CSV table of C-alpha atoms and ligand atoms in Angstrom, one decimal:
chain,number,residue,atom,x,y,z
N,1258,UNK,CA,89.8,85.6,125.9
N,1259,UNK,CA,89.6,83.2,123.1
N,1260,UNK,CA,90.0,79.5,123.8
N,1261,UNK,CA,93.6,78.5,123.6
N,1262,UNK,CA,92.8,74.9,122.6
N,1263,UNK,CA,95.0,75.4,119.6
N,1264,UNK,CA,98.5,76.4,120.6
N,1265,UNK,CA,100.3,78.3,117.9
N,1266,UNK,CA,103.8,77.0,117.0
N,1267,UNK,CA,106.6,78.4,119.1
N,1268,UNK,CA,109.2,79.2,116.4
N,1269,UNK,CA,106.9,80.8,113.7
N,1270,UNK,CA,105.4,83.0,116.5
N,1271,UNK,CA,108.9,83.9,117.7
N,1272,UNK,CA,110.1,84.9,114.3
N,1273,UNK,CA,107.0,86.8,113.4
N,1274,UNK,CA,107.3,88.7,116.7
N,1275,UNK,CA,104.2,87.5,118.3
N,1276,UNK,CA,103.1,87.8,121.9
N,1277,UNK,CA,104.9,85.1,124.0
N,1278,UNK,CA,101.8,84.3,126.0
N,1279,UNK,CA,99.1,84.0,123.4
N,1280,UNK,CA,101.2,83.9,120.2
N,1281,UNK,CA,98.6,85.8,118.3
N,1282,UNK,CA,99.1,89.5,118.6
N,1283,UNK,CA,102.4,91.3,117.7
N,1284,UNK,CA,104.7,92.6,120.4
N,1285,UNK,CA,106.0,95.6,118.6
N,1286,UNK,CA,104.2,98.9,118.1
N,1287,UNK,CA,105.4,99.1,114.5
N,1288,UNK,CA,105.3,96.1,112.2
N,1289,UNK,CA,108.2,97.3,110.2
N,1290,UNK,CA,111.5,98.3,111.7
N,1291,UNK,CA,111.0,101.8,110.4
N,1292,UNK,CA,111.3,104.3,111.8
N,1293,UNK,CA,114.6,102.9,113.2
N,1294,UNK,CA,114.4,105.0,116.4
N,1295,UNK,CA,111.2,103.2,117.3
N,1296,UNK,CA,112.0,99.7,116.0
N,1297,UNK,CA,112.3,98.4,119.6
N,1298,UNK,CA,109.1,100.1,120.9
N,1299,UNK,CA,107.0,97.5,122.6
N,1300,UNK,CA,103.3,97.6,123.2
N,1301,UNK,CA,102.3,98.3,126.8
N,1302,UNK,CA,100.4,95.0,126.9
N,1303,UNK,CA,99.1,92.5,124.5
N,1304,UNK,CA,95.7,93.5,123.1
N,1305,UNK,CA,94.5,89.9,123.0
N,1306,UNK,CA,95.6,88.3,126.2
N,1307,UNK,CA,96.8,91.4,128.3
N,1308,UNK,CA,100.3,90.1,128.8
N,1309,UNK,CA,102.4,93.0,130.0
N,1310,UNK,CA,105.2,93.6,127.5
N,1311,UNK,CA,106.9,96.6,129.2
N,1312,UNK,CA,107.0,95.3,132.8
N,1313,UNK,CA,110.5,93.9,132.3
N,1314,UNK,CA,113.2,96.4,131.9
N,1315,UNK,CA,115.1,94.1,129.7
N,1316,UNK,CA,117.1,95.1,126.7
N,1317,UNK,CA,118.2,91.6,125.6
N,1318,UNK,CA,121.7,93.0,125.3
N,1319,UNK,CA,123.6,89.8,126.1
N,1320,UNK,CA,121.4,87.8,123.7
N,1321,UNK,CA,121.9,90.5,121.0
N,1322,UNK,CA,125.7,90.2,121.5
N,1323,UNK,CA,125.5,86.4,121.1
N,1324,UNK,CA,123.3,86.6,118.0
N,1325,UNK,CA,125.6,89.2,116.4
N,1326,UNK,CA,128.6,86.9,116.9
N,1327,UNK,CA,126.7,84.0,115.6
N,1328,UNK,CA,125.7,85.9,112.5
N,1329,UNK,CA,129.3,87.1,112.1
N,1330,UNK,CA,130.5,83.5,111.8
N,1331,UNK,CA,127.5,82.3,109.9
N,1332,UNK,CA,128.7,84.7,107.2
N,1333,UNK,CA,131.5,82.2,106.6
N,1334,UNK,CA,128.9,79.9,105.1
N,1335,UNK,CA,128.4,82.0,102.0
N,1336,UNK,CA,131.6,84.0,102.0
N,1337,UNK,CA,133.9,80.9,101.9
N,1338,UNK,CA,132.3,79.2,98.9
N,1339,UNK,CA,131.8,82.4,96.9
N,1340,UNK,CA,135.0,84.3,97.6
N,1341,UNK,CA,137.2,81.7,99.3
N,1342,UNK,CA,139.4,82.4,102.3
N,1343,UNK,CA,143.2,82.3,102.3
N,1344,UNK,CA,145.8,83.5,104.7
N,1345,UNK,CA,147.9,84.4,101.6
N,1346,UNK,CA,145.9,87.4,100.6
N,1347,UNK,CA,143.5,90.0,102.0
N,1348,UNK,CA,140.4,87.6,101.9
N,1349,UNK,CA,140.3,87.3,105.7
N,1350,UNK,CA,140.3,91.0,106.0
N,1351,UNK,CA,137.5,91.4,103.4
N,1352,UNK,CA,135.5,88.7,105.2
N,1353,UNK,CA,135.8,90.6,108.4
N,1354,UNK,CA,134.6,93.8,106.8
N,1355,UNK,CA,131.7,92.3,104.9
N,1356,UNK,CA,130.6,90.3,108.0
N,1357,UNK,CA,130.7,93.4,110.0
N,1358,UNK,CA,128.5,95.2,107.4
N,1359,UNK,CA,126.0,92.3,107.3
N,1360,UNK,CA,125.8,92.4,111.1
N,1361,UNK,CA,125.3,96.1,111.2
N,1362,UNK,CA,122.6,96.1,108.4
N,1363,UNK,CA,120.7,93.3,110.2
N,1364,UNK,CA,121.1,94.9,113.6
N,1365,UNK,CA,117.5,96.2,113.9
N,1366,UNK,CA,116.2,92.7,113.3
N,1367,UNK,CA,118.8,91.2,115.6
N,1368,UNK,CA,117.9,93.6,118.4
N,1369,UNK,CA,114.2,92.7,117.8
N,1370,UNK,CA,114.9,89.0,117.8
N,1371,UNK,CA,117.0,89.1,121.0
N,1372,UNK,CA,114.2,91.0,122.7
N,1373,UNK,CA,111.8,88.4,121.5
N,1374,UNK,CA,114.0,85.6,122.8
N,1375,UNK,CA,114.2,87.3,126.1
N,1376,UNK,CA,110.4,87.6,126.3
N,1377,UNK,CA,109.9,84.0,125.3
N,1378,UNK,CA,112.4,82.9,127.8
N,1379,UNK,CA,110.8,84.9,130.5
N,1380,UNK,CA,107.1,84.6,129.6
N,1381,UNK,CA,105.7,81.2,128.9
N,1382,UNK,CA,102.7,80.3,126.8
N,1383,UNK,CA,99.5,81.2,128.8
N,1384,UNK,CA,101.5,83.2,131.2
N,1385,UNK,CA,99.0,86.1,131.1
N,1386,UNK,CA,96.4,84.1,133.0
N,1387,UNK,CA,98.6,84.1,136.1
N,1388,UNK,CA,99.9,87.7,135.9
N,1389,UNK,CA,97.1,89.2,138.1
N,1390,UNK,CA,97.9,86.8,140.9
N,1391,UNK,CA,101.6,87.7,140.7
N,1392,UNK,CA,101.0,91.4,140.6
N,1393,UNK,CA,98.9,91.3,143.7
N,1394,UNK,CA,102.1,90.6,145.7
N,1395,UNK,CA,104.2,93.7,146.2
I,622,ZN,ZN1,99.1,87.9,124.1
């Protein structure tokens, strides 16, 4: 294993879908989200540090829901200045529809991001060095 004297930054690693333990190798099998059916396919383990990616049967579902809601309301930031919101016309309705569209279109990335967040919450930096000890206990 390479020396980890230099610790890669947390957030860039998180958003580029890097391994939570060494922050060098990617977590997903496919770099792109296509094919969509496999966009959440994780590697069995990190090829650099050996951190197990599939050991947790997480789906990040709760985090995904939170992210989707967050994005939904973040859409206000561009929708409001550009189109304006008023209770007098249908603008609220259009906002809801366009927000839903944005959330749906970005869903593959949101799902990846929530899975990443879950991994990063669960697996700390340098975690892989301890995994053999942990696994030896049934
Ligand atoms: Zn790793």
